[in-house]
Coordinates of C-alpha atoms in Angstrom, one line a residue:
X1 CA -35.2 137.7 -204.3
X2 CA -33.8 141.1 -205.1
X3 CA -34.4 142.8 -201.3
X4 CA -36.5 146.4 -201.7
X5 CA -33.6 148.2 -200.7
X6 CA -31.2 146.9 -203.5
X7 CA -34.2 147.4 -205.7
X8 CA -34.4 150.9 -204.8
X9 CA -30.5 151.6 -204.9
X10 CA -30.8 150.2 -208.6
X11 CA -33.7 152.5 -209.5
X12 CA -32.4 155.5 -208.3
X13 CA -29.2 154.8 -209.8
X14 CA -30.2 154.2 -213.0
X15 CA -32.5 156.8 -213.5
X16 CA -30.4 159.7 -211.7
X17 CA -26.6 158.3 -213.0
X18 CA -24.9 157.9 -209.5
X19 CA -23.2 155.1 -208.7
X20 CA -25.4 151.9 -207.1
X21 CA -23.1 151.7 -203.9
X22 CA -23.5 155.3 -203.0
X23 CA -26.9 155.3 -203.5
X24 CA -27.0 151.8 -201.2
X25 CA -24.8 153.9 -198.9
X26 CA -26.8 156.7 -198.4
X27 CA -30.0 154.7 -198.0
X28 CA -31.4 154.9 -194.5
X29 CA -34.6 153.4 -192.4
X30 CA -36.0 156.8 -191.2
X31 CA -36.8 157.5 -187.2
X32 CA -40.5 157.3 -187.9
X33 CA -41.8 154.7 -190.3
X34 CA -44.4 157.5 -191.0
X35 CA -41.9 159.2 -193.0
X36 CA -41.5 156.3 -195.4
X37 CA -40.0 153.6 -195.7
X38 CA -36.1 154.8 -196.7
X39 CA -34.6 158.0 -196.6
X40 CA -31.6 159.8 -198.8
X41 CA -30.0 162.7 -197.6
X42 CA -28.6 164.9 -200.6
X43 CA -26.4 166.7 -198.9
X44 CA -23.2 165.1 -200.7
X45 CA -24.2 166.2 -203.8
X46 CA -24.2 170.1 -202.7
X47 CA -20.7 170.2 -203.7
X48 CA -20.7 168.5 -206.8
X49 CA -24.0 170.2 -207.8
X50 CA -23.1 173.7 -206.7
X51 CA -26.8 173.4 -205.4
X52 CA -28.6 173.5 -201.8
X53 CA -29.4 169.9 -200.9
X54 CA -33.2 170.8 -200.3
X55 CA -32.9 171.9 -204.0
X56 CA -30.9 169.0 -205.4
X57 CA -33.9 166.5 -203.6
X58 CA -36.6 168.6 -205.9
X59 CA -34.8 167.8 -208.8
X60 CA -33.9 164.0 -207.8
X61 CA -37.6 163.6 -207.3
X62 CA -39.1 165.1 -210.5
X63 CA -37.0 162.6 -212.5
X64 CA -37.3 159.3 -210.4
X65 CA -40.5 157.3 -211.6
X66 CA -41.2 153.8 -210.2
X67 CA -43.7 151.3 -210.0
X68 CA -42.4 149.8 -206.6
X69 CA -42.1 153.2 -205.0
X70 CA -43.3 156.9 -204.9
X71 CA -41.3 159.8 -203.8
X72 CA -41.3 162.6 -201.1
X73 CA -39.2 165.4 -200.7
X74 CA -39.0 166.6 -197.2
X75 CA -36.3 169.2 -197.1
X76 CA -33.1 167.9 -197.9
X77 CA -34.1 164.2 -197.8
X78 CA -35.9 162.0 -200.5
X79 CA -38.4 160.0 -198.4
X80 CA -39.0 156.6 -199.9
X81 CA -42.6 154.7 -199.6
X82 CA -42.7 150.9 -201.4
X83 CA -45.7 150.3 -203.2
X84 CA -47.2 147.9 -200.4
X85 CA -49.5 145.4 -202.5
X86 CA -45.9 144.9 -205.0
X87 CA -43.7 144.3 -202.3
X88 CA -46.6 141.9 -200.7
X89 CA -46.9 139.7 -204.0
X90 CA -43.5 139.6 -204.5
X91 CA -42.2 138.8 -200.8
X92 CA -45.1 136.3 -200.1
X93 CA -44.3 134.5 -203.6
X94 CA -40.8 134.6 -202.9
X95 CA -40.6 133.1 -198.9
X96 CA -43.0 130.1 -199.9
X97 CA -40.4 128.9 -202.6
X98 CA -38.1 125.8 -201.3
X99 CA -35.0 127.4 -202.2
X100 CA -35.8 130.9 -200.3
X101 CA -32.4 132.7 -198.8
X102 CA -30.3 130.1 -200.2
X103 CA -26.9 131.6 -201.3
X104 CA -24.1 130.4 -203.2
X105 CA -21.0 131.5 -201.9
X106 CA -18.5 128.6 -202.9
X107 CA -15.8 128.8 -200.1
X108 CA -14.4 125.6 -198.4
X109 CA -14.4 125.8 -194.3
X110 CA -14.3 123.8 -191.7
X111 CA -16.1 124.6 -188.6
X112 CA -14.6 122.4 -185.5
X113 CA -16.8 122.6 -182.8
X114 CA -17.6 121.1 -179.5
X115 CA -14.4 119.7 -178.3
X116 CA -15.2 117.6 -174.9
X117 CA -12.7 115.8 -173.4
X118 CA -12.7 111.8 -172.7
X119 CA -12.3 111.2 -169.2
X120 CA -14.7 114.5 -168.1
X121 CA -18.2 115.2 -168.5
X122 CA -20.0 116.8 -171.3
X123 CA -21.3 119.8 -169.4
X124 CA -23.3 123.1 -170.0
X125 CA -20.2 124.9 -171.8
X126 CA -19.9 121.9 -174.2
X127 CA -24.1 122.8 -174.9
X128 CA -23.0 126.4 -175.7
X129 CA -20.5 125.2 -178.1
X130 CA -22.0 122.3 -179.8
X131 CA -25.3 124.5 -180.3
X132 CA -23.4 127.6 -181.8
X133 CA -21.3 125.5 -183.8
X134 CA -24.1 123.2 -185.4
X135 CA -26.0 126.1 -186.3
X136 CA -23.5 128.1 -188.1
X137 CA -22.7 125.0 -190.0
X138 CA -26.0 124.5 -191.5
X139 CA -26.6 128.3 -191.7
X140 CA -23.2 128.4 -193.9
X141 CA -23.9 125.4 -196.1
X142 CA -27.5 127.0 -196.5
X143 CA -25.7 129.9 -197.9
X144 CA -23.7 128.1 -199.9
X145 CA -20.2 127.4 -198.6
X146 CA -18.8 123.9 -198.9
X147 CA -19.0 123.0 -194.9
X148 CA -16.3 120.2 -192.9
X149 CA -17.8 119.5 -189.8
X150 CA -14.8 119.2 -187.5
X151 CA -14.9 117.3 -183.8
X152 CA -11.3 117.7 -181.6
X153 CA -11.2 115.8 -178.4
X154 CA -8.8 115.4 -176.1
X155 CA -8.0 111.8 -175.5
X156 CA -4.4 112.1 -173.9
X157 CA -2.6 114.2 -171.9
X158 CA -2.3 115.6 -168.3
X159 CA -6.0 115.4 -167.5
X160 CA -6.5 111.5 -169.0
X161 CA -3.2 110.7 -166.9
X162 CA -4.4 112.0 -163.7
X163 CA -8.2 110.3 -164.1
X164 CA -6.6 107.0 -165.0
X165 CA -4.1 107.8 -162.3
X166 CA -7.1 108.3 -159.7
X167 CA -9.1 105.3 -161.3
X168 CA -5.8 102.8 -161.0
X169 CA -5.2 103.8 -157.5
X170 CA -8.8 104.3 -155.7
X171 CA -11.5 103.1 -158.5
X172 CA -10.0 100.1 -160.0
X173 CA -12.4 97.7 -161.5
X174 CA -15.1 100.0 -161.4
X175 CA -17.6 99.9 -164.4
X176 CA -19.8 102.8 -165.5
X177 CA -23.1 102.7 -164.5
X178 CA -26.2 102.1 -167.4
X179 CA -27.5 105.7 -166.1
X180 CA -25.5 108.8 -165.5
X181 CA -22.0 107.7 -167.4
X182 CA -20.8 111.1 -167.6
X183 CA -21.3 112.3 -163.9
X184 CA -19.6 109.0 -163.2
X185 CA -16.4 110.0 -165.7
X186 CA -16.2 113.6 -164.7
X187 CA -16.9 112.3 -160.5
X188 CA -13.3 109.7 -160.6
X189 CA -11.9 113.5 -162.5
X190 CA -13.3 115.6 -159.3
X191 CA -12.1 112.8 -157.0
X192 CA -8.8 113.1 -158.5
X193 CA -8.4 116.7 -158.2
X194 CA -9.3 116.4 -154.7
X195 CA -6.4 114.1 -154.3
X196 CA -3.8 116.1 -155.8
X197 CA -4.8 119.4 -154.3
X198 CA -4.4 117.8 -150.8
X199 CA -1.7 116.2 -151.5
X200 CA 0.4 117.8 -153.7
X201 CA 3.3 115.1 -153.5
X202 CA 1.1 112.5 -155.5
X203 CA 1.3 114.8 -158.6
X204 CA 4.6 112.5 -159.5
X205 CA 2.6 109.4 -160.5
X206 CA 0.2 111.4 -162.5
X207 CA 3.4 112.7 -164.7
X208 CA 4.8 109.1 -164.8
X209 CA 1.4 107.9 -166.6
X210 CA 1.0 111.0 -168.4
X211 CA 5.1 110.1 -169.4
X212 CA 4.0 106.5 -170.1
X213 CA 0.8 107.4 -172.3
X214 CA 3.4 109.5 -174.3
X215 CA 5.4 106.7 -175.2
X216 CA 2.3 104.1 -175.4
X217 CA 4.7 101.0 -174.5
X218 CA 3.2 100.2 -171.4
X219 CA 0.3 97.7 -172.9
X220 CA -1.7 96.8 -169.7
X221 CA -1.7 101.3 -169.5
X222 CA -2.9 101.3 -173.3
X223 CA -5.6 99.1 -172.7
X224 CA -7.1 100.7 -169.9
X225 CA -6.8 103.7 -171.8
X226 CA -8.7 102.6 -175.0
X227 CA -11.7 101.0 -172.7
X228 CA -12.0 103.7 -170.8
X229 CA -11.8 106.4 -173.8
X230 CA -14.7 104.4 -175.5
X231 CA -16.7 104.9 -172.2
X232 CA -16.4 108.6 -173.0
X233 CA -17.1 108.0 -176.9
X234 CA -20.4 106.2 -176.4
X235 CA -21.6 108.6 -173.5
X236 CA -20.5 111.6 -176.4
X237 CA -22.3 110.1 -179.2
X238 CA -25.7 109.6 -177.3
X239 CA -26.0 113.0 -176.6
X240 CA -24.6 114.2 -180.4
X241 CA -28.0 112.0 -181.3
X242 CA -30.3 113.3 -178.5
X243 CA -29.0 117.2 -180.1
X244 CA -29.2 116.2 -183.6
X245 CA -25.6 116.9 -184.0
X246 CA -23.4 115.3 -186.6
X247 CA -19.5 115.6 -187.7
X248 CA -17.7 114.7 -191.2
X249 CA -15.2 114.5 -189.5
X250 CA -13.6 113.4 -185.7
X251 CA -9.9 114.1 -184.8
X252 CA -8.7 113.0 -181.6
X253 CA -5.9 114.7 -179.9
X254 CA -3.4 111.2 -179.7
X255 CA -3.8 111.2 -183.4
X256 CA -1.6 114.3 -184.0
X257 CA 0.8 113.6 -180.8
X258 CA 3.3 112.1 -183.0
X259 CA 3.0 115.0 -185.7
X260 CA 2.9 117.7 -182.9
X261 CA 6.5 116.7 -181.7
X262 CA 7.6 116.9 -184.9
X263 CA 5.9 120.1 -185.7
X264 CA 8.0 121.9 -182.3
X265 CA 11.3 120.0 -184.1
X266 CA 10.6 121.7 -187.4
X267 CA 10.0 125.3 -185.7
X268 CA 13.2 125.0 -184.0
X269 CA 14.9 124.5 -187.1
X270 CA 13.2 127.0 -188.5
X271 CA 14.4 129.6 -186.4
X272 CA 10.6 129.9 -185.1
X273 CA 10.9 128.0 -181.7
X274 CA 13.8 128.1 -179.5
X275 CA 14.9 126.2 -175.9
X276 CA 14.0 127.8 -172.9
X277 CA 15.1 125.6 -169.5
X278 CA 14.3 122.4 -171.4
X279 CA 11.2 123.6 -172.5
X280 CA 10.2 124.4 -176.7
X281 CA 8.4 127.6 -177.0
X282 CA 7.8 130.1 -179.7
X283 CA 8.4 134.0 -178.3
X284 CA 5.6 136.4 -179.0
X285 CA 6.4 139.0 -177.4
X286 CA 6.8 141.2 -180.6
X287 CA 3.2 141.2 -181.4
X288 CA 2.4 141.4 -177.7
X289 CA 0.9 137.4 -177.0
X290 CA 4.0 136.3 -174.8
X291 CA 5.5 133.1 -175.2
X292 CA 3.9 130.1 -175.9
X293 CA 5.0 126.4 -174.9
X294 CA 5.2 123.9 -177.5
X295 CA 7.2 120.9 -175.8
X296 CA 7.7 120.3 -171.5
X297 CA 10.8 119.9 -170.8
X298 CA 10.3 115.7 -170.6
X299 CA 9.3 116.4 -174.3
X300 CA 5.8 115.8 -174.1
X301 CA 3.7 117.8 -176.7
X302 CA 1.4 120.5 -175.1
X303 CA -2.1 121.6 -176.6
X304 CA -0.1 124.1 -178.4
X305 CA 2.0 121.9 -180.5
X306 CA -1.1 119.5 -181.3
X307 CA -3.2 122.6 -182.4
X308 CA -0.3 123.1 -184.9
X309 CA -0.4 119.7 -186.1
X310 CA -4.2 119.5 -186.4
X311 CA -4.3 122.9 -189.0
X312 CA -1.6 121.6 -190.7
X313 CA -4.0 118.6 -191.2
X314 CA -7.0 120.6 -191.9
X315 CA -5.3 123.1 -194.0
X316 CA -3.0 119.9 -196.6
X317 CA -5.7 116.5 -196.4
X318 CA -8.8 118.7 -196.5
X319 CA -8.1 121.5 -198.6
X320 CA -10.0 123.9 -196.8
X321 CA -10.0 127.8 -197.6
X322 CA -11.2 128.8 -193.9
X323 CA -10.9 127.3 -190.6
X324 CA -13.8 128.7 -187.6
X325 CA -13.0 127.3 -184.1
X326 CA -15.8 127.7 -181.8
X327 CA -14.4 127.8 -178.5
X328 CA -14.7 129.5 -175.0
X329 CA -13.5 133.2 -174.9
X330 CA -10.8 132.1 -172.4
X331 CA -8.7 130.5 -175.0
X332 CA -9.0 134.3 -176.8
X333 CA -4.8 134.9 -175.9
X334 CA -4.1 130.9 -176.8
X335 CA -6.0 131.5 -180.4
X336 CA -4.4 135.0 -181.2
X337 CA -0.9 132.8 -180.6
X338 CA -2.0 129.5 -182.6
X339 CA -2.7 132.0 -185.4
X340 CA 0.4 134.0 -185.2
X341 CA 2.3 130.5 -185.1
X342 CA 1.2 129.3 -188.3
X343 CA 1.4 132.6 -190.0
X344 CA 4.8 133.0 -189.2
X345 CA 4.9 128.8 -190.1
X346 CA 3.9 130.2 -193.5
X347 CA 0.3 129.2 -193.8
X348 CA -1.2 131.8 -195.9
X349 CA -4.6 130.2 -194.7
X350 CA -3.9 131.6 -191.4
X351 CA -5.1 135.0 -192.0
X352 CA -8.5 133.4 -192.9
X353 CA -8.9 131.5 -189.7
X354 CA -11.1 133.2 -187.0
X355 CA -11.6 132.1 -183.4
X356 CA -15.7 132.3 -182.9
X357 CA -15.6 132.3 -178.9
X358 CA -18.6 132.6 -176.6
X359 CA -18.6 133.3 -172.4
X360 CA -19.4 130.7 -170.6
X361 CA -22.5 129.1 -168.8
X362 CA -22.6 129.6 -165.2
X363 CA -23.7 128.5 -161.7
X364 CA -25.1 131.4 -159.8
X365 CA -21.6 131.6 -157.8
X366 CA -19.5 131.6 -160.8
X367 CA -17.3 129.8 -163.6
X368 CA -18.3 126.1 -164.5
X369 CA -15.1 123.9 -163.8
X370 CA -14.6 120.5 -163.9
X371 CA -11.8 120.7 -161.9
X372 CA -13.5 121.7 -159.1
X373 CA -16.8 119.9 -159.5
X374 CA -18.9 122.9 -159.8
X375 CA -19.8 122.5 -163.2
X376 CA -23.4 122.3 -164.9
X377 CA -23.4 118.8 -166.3
X378 CA -25.6 118.4 -169.7
X379 CA -27.5 115.8 -168.3
X380 CA -28.9 117.5 -165.3
X381 CA -30.0 121.0 -167.2
X382 CA -31.7 118.4 -169.9
X383 CA -33.6 116.4 -166.9
X384 CA -34.8 119.2 -165.2
X385 CA -35.6 121.6 -169.0
X386 CA -37.5 117.9 -169.8
X387 CA -39.1 117.7 -167.0
X388 CA -41.0 121.1 -166.9
X389 CA -41.2 120.8 -170.1
X390 CA -43.2 118.0 -169.7
X391 CA -45.4 119.3 -167.0
X392 CA -46.1 122.1 -169.8
X393 CA -47.1 119.4 -172.7
X394 CA -49.4 116.9 -170.4
X395 CA -51.4 120.2 -168.7
X396 CA -51.9 121.5 -172.4
X397 CA -52.5 118.2 -174.2
X398 CA -53.4 115.4 -171.8
X399 CA -55.8 113.4 -174.5
X400 CA -52.6 113.0 -176.6
X401 CA -51.1 109.5 -176.6
X402 CA -47.5 108.7 -174.8
X403 CA -45.8 108.8 -177.9
X404 CA -46.7 112.1 -179.2
X405 CA -45.8 113.5 -175.9
X406 CA -42.7 112.5 -175.3
X407 CA -41.8 113.0 -179.4
X408 CA -43.2 116.7 -178.4
X409 CA -41.1 116.8 -175.0
X410 CA -37.9 115.7 -176.3
X411 CA -38.3 118.8 -179.9
X412 CA -39.2 121.1 -177.5
X413 CA -36.8 120.0 -174.4
X414 CA -33.7 120.1 -177.0
X415 CA -34.9 123.0 -178.5
X416 CA -34.9 125.1 -175.0
X417 CA -31.2 124.3 -174.5
X418 CA -30.1 124.9 -177.9
X419 CA -32.2 128.3 -178.7
X420 CA -31.0 129.7 -175.3
X421 CA -27.1 128.8 -176.0
X422 CA -27.4 130.5 -179.7
X423 CA -29.2 133.6 -179.1
X424 CA -27.7 135.2 -176.3
X425 CA -24.9 137.3 -176.7
X426 CA -21.4 135.7 -176.9
X427 CA -19.4 138.6 -174.7
X428 CA -22.1 137.9 -172.0
X429 CA -22.7 134.7 -169.8
X430 CA -26.0 133.1 -169.4
X431 CA -27.5 132.2 -166.2
X432 CA -29.4 129.2 -166.8
X433 CA -33.0 129.6 -165.6
X434 CA -35.5 126.4 -166.7
X435 CA -38.4 128.5 -166.2
X436 CA -37.3 131.1 -168.2
X437 CA -35.6 129.0 -171.0
X438 CA -38.6 126.9 -171.7
X439 CA -41.4 130.3 -171.2
X440 CA -43.9 129.5 -174.2
X441 CA -44.4 133.1 -174.2
X442 CA -40.9 134.6 -173.8
X443 CA -38.2 135.5 -176.0
X444 CA -37.4 131.9 -176.2
X445 CA -36.9 129.2 -178.4
X446 CA -40.1 127.4 -177.5
X447 CA -42.1 130.6 -178.2
X448 CA -40.7 130.5 -182.0
X449 CA -41.8 127.2 -181.9
X450 CA -45.5 127.6 -180.5
X451 CA -46.0 130.5 -183.2
X452 CA -45.0 127.4 -185.9
X453 CA -47.7 125.3 -184.5
X454 CA -50.2 128.3 -184.3
X455 CA -49.7 128.8 -188.4
X456 CA -50.0 125.4 -189.0
X457 CA -53.3 125.8 -186.6
X458 CA -54.8 128.2 -188.7
X459 CA -54.1 126.6 -192.1
X460 CA -55.4 123.1 -190.6
X461 CA -58.7 125.4 -189.8
X462 CA -59.0 126.9 -192.9
X463 CA -58.9 123.4 -194.7
X464 CA -57.6 124.8 -197.9
X465 CA -54.6 125.9 -199.8
X466 CA -54.3 130.0 -200.0
X467 CA -54.9 131.0 -203.5
X468 CA -52.5 133.9 -204.4
X469 CA -54.5 134.7 -207.8
X470 CA -57.1 135.7 -205.5
X471 CA -55.6 137.6 -202.8
X472 CA -56.2 141.3 -202.4
X473 CA -53.3 143.4 -200.7
X474 CA -54.9 146.8 -201.2
X475 CA -55.5 147.8 -197.8
X476 CA -52.9 146.2 -195.8
X477 CA -53.2 147.0 -192.4
X478 CA -49.6 148.5 -190.5
X479 CA -49.2 144.9 -188.7
X480 CA -49.8 143.2 -191.9
X481 CA -47.2 145.3 -193.9
X482 CA -44.4 145.0 -190.9
X483 CA -45.0 141.2 -191.5
X484 CA -44.4 141.2 -194.9
X485 CA -41.4 143.3 -194.1
X486 CA -40.2 140.8 -191.4
X487 CA -39.9 138.0 -193.6
X488 CA -38.4 140.3 -196.7
X489 CA -35.5 139.9 -194.1
X490 CA -34.7 136.2 -194.0
X491 CA -32.2 136.5 -197.1
X492 CA -29.9 139.2 -195.6
X493 CA -30.0 137.4 -192.2
X494 CA -28.4 134.9 -194.0
X495 CA -26.5 136.6 -195.4
X496 CA -25.4 138.7 -191.9
X497 CA -24.6 135.0 -190.7
X498 CA -22.1 134.4 -193.6
X499 CA -20.5 137.3 -192.9
X500 CA -20.0 137.6 -189.6
X501 CA -19.4 134.1 -188.7
X502 CA -21.6 134.0 -185.5
X503 CA -25.2 132.5 -185.7
X504 CA -26.9 135.0 -183.0
X505 CA -29.0 136.8 -185.6
X506 CA -31.1 133.8 -187.4
X507 CA -32.0 133.0 -183.7
X508 CA -32.8 137.0 -182.9
X509 CA -34.5 137.1 -186.1
X510 CA -36.9 133.8 -185.8
X511 CA -37.9 135.5 -182.6
X512 CA -38.8 139.1 -184.3
X513 CA -40.6 137.2 -186.9
X514 CA -42.5 135.4 -184.5
X515 CA -43.3 138.4 -182.6
X516 CA -44.3 140.3 -185.8
X517 CA -46.8 137.5 -186.8
X518 CA -48.3 137.2 -183.2
X519 CA -49.5 141.4 -183.2
X520 CA -50.5 140.4 -186.9
X521 CA -53.1 137.5 -185.6
X522 CA -54.1 139.4 -182.9
X523 CA -54.9 142.6 -184.9
X524 CA -56.5 140.5 -187.9
X525 CA -58.8 138.3 -188.2
X526 CA -57.9 134.8 -191.1
X527 CA -60.5 132.7 -191.2
X528 CA -63.6 134.6 -192.2
X529 CA -62.2 137.3 -193.3
X530 CA -63.6 139.4 -196.5
X531 CA -63.6 137.8 -200.1
X532 CA -59.7 138.6 -201.2
X533 CA -58.4 139.1 -197.6
X534 CA -58.9 135.5 -196.1
X535 CA -56.4 134.6 -198.8
X536 CA -54.2 137.1 -198.2
X537 CA -53.9 136.6 -194.9
X538 CA -53.3 133.0 -195.0
X539 CA -50.8 133.6 -197.4
X540 CA -49.0 135.6 -194.9
X541 CA -49.6 132.9 -192.3
X542 CA -48.2 129.8 -194.8
X543 CA -45.0 132.3 -195.4
X544 CA -44.2 132.9 -191.9
X545 CA -44.8 128.9 -191.4
X546 CA -42.3 128.3 -193.6
X547 CA -39.6 130.5 -192.7
X548 CA -39.8 129.6 -188.9
X549 CA -39.6 125.9 -190.0
X550 CA -36.4 127.1 -192.1
X551 CA -34.7 129.6 -189.3
X552 CA -35.6 126.5 -186.6
X553 CA -33.8 123.9 -188.5
X554 CA -31.2 125.9 -190.1
X555 CA -30.4 126.5 -185.9
X556 CA -30.3 123.0 -185.5
X557 CA -34.2 122.7 -183.9
X558 CA -37.3 120.8 -185.3
X559 CA -40.4 122.6 -186.0
X560 CA -43.2 120.6 -184.1
X561 CA -46.6 121.0 -186.0
X562 CA -48.5 120.7 -182.9
X563 CA -48.0 122.0 -179.3

């Protein structure tokens, strides 16, 4: 469906003989909705037409005629009012179609997100990246992109060496508990960091394990690594099932480690990298990006070399046009270094790499860190949210069967978690507060879900399908009209996300649509309204239900019919 702004721009362009793009850029929303839906200033035509803008506005108005809008002159402005009845029919017909808002972009993109490291906990920061990445992948796919979902986990390197060192020295033979496996894994890493802080000389032992891991020749060590690595993977997979998140490919650092060393040597041979005190580095000081270390002095590869090998794998094996990395803002410099090095290496796709960065989820006393143990474990946040949600659901529906309560608690709890991670400004940290994110009346996911459930309830009480042929839109109230215009925005929001590569606009749109609907619902009687009006309003309810459900699904969130 063509958006009303586009329809107005095309009509004005044809009737006035002015370029459509020029008209589109001139059209603006007036500061007061009483002035109309759009306004077009005529100042820019004064020089070429050698006339005053108010005169031009009068002449333009006389030439314009459309069934879809009317034009009024206000000094140098054309004020444009859409024909509400025609717009309502057009929007409500389109919004109730299965492919409303679906696009056809056609690019092949890899969205890499989540990236938890084995031998460490899945924390609330991972939840933010996972929620954003899952939503972005779904929205881009809906927009027509060929999306490859990728997870990249650090299953080797110094953090693993430290964990294995601590486990073999102080926790040998311990098995992860059936409940709280993630917290147990994290506790050993925290214990390792505590002991190393107290006795820095012990780091030499961890260094030896790291070197042995890199060589992969110590069978006993490698067997322990494989077993403990699987404990982490099992925990991650359980969390992804809970969050309704899936990946097309899951790459581990170990897979690119050997190639990482080769890449470093290739860059040395090409003069892109250089030796410095025994380490291999890329000097990016010309670009103001400092020095990027690829190999340590002992020859073991760092994240940097592995990410270069991973990028090569993405571009050559998976044939992607664009790579999106959903990773925390603290890695901003790192990704600038990565993309610049890729460009020097000769990958044209480097220009089309994008770092979707975000601030972290914080404790009241500061940033999370699994090094110090002051991190917010995902499972702790989840348990608190689910417990609070269960209280609310049981208070509202004491008569529901247990299975229905469990399903609803899960759907609403996951929604509260994920929506909060997606909707907030990516440049601001989230201070996670359970009661706030679970509020059925706040700027939250459960509020959007509750609005969707309310739409379903109204239609159940109506007891029939609303009929467009009987609907009367001739006297739309302001709240009805605002809801129509909000519904019309959905396709443009999908396009906005596909351009900005950030999913937050869709979450904010879902909130705006829910608010517009609730204003309409409180002001306009649906069931029992006069003939024709009942159908018109029921169509608004049905369209809102469908668009909210679609928006929630694209955000990776379920839309319960009852709450």
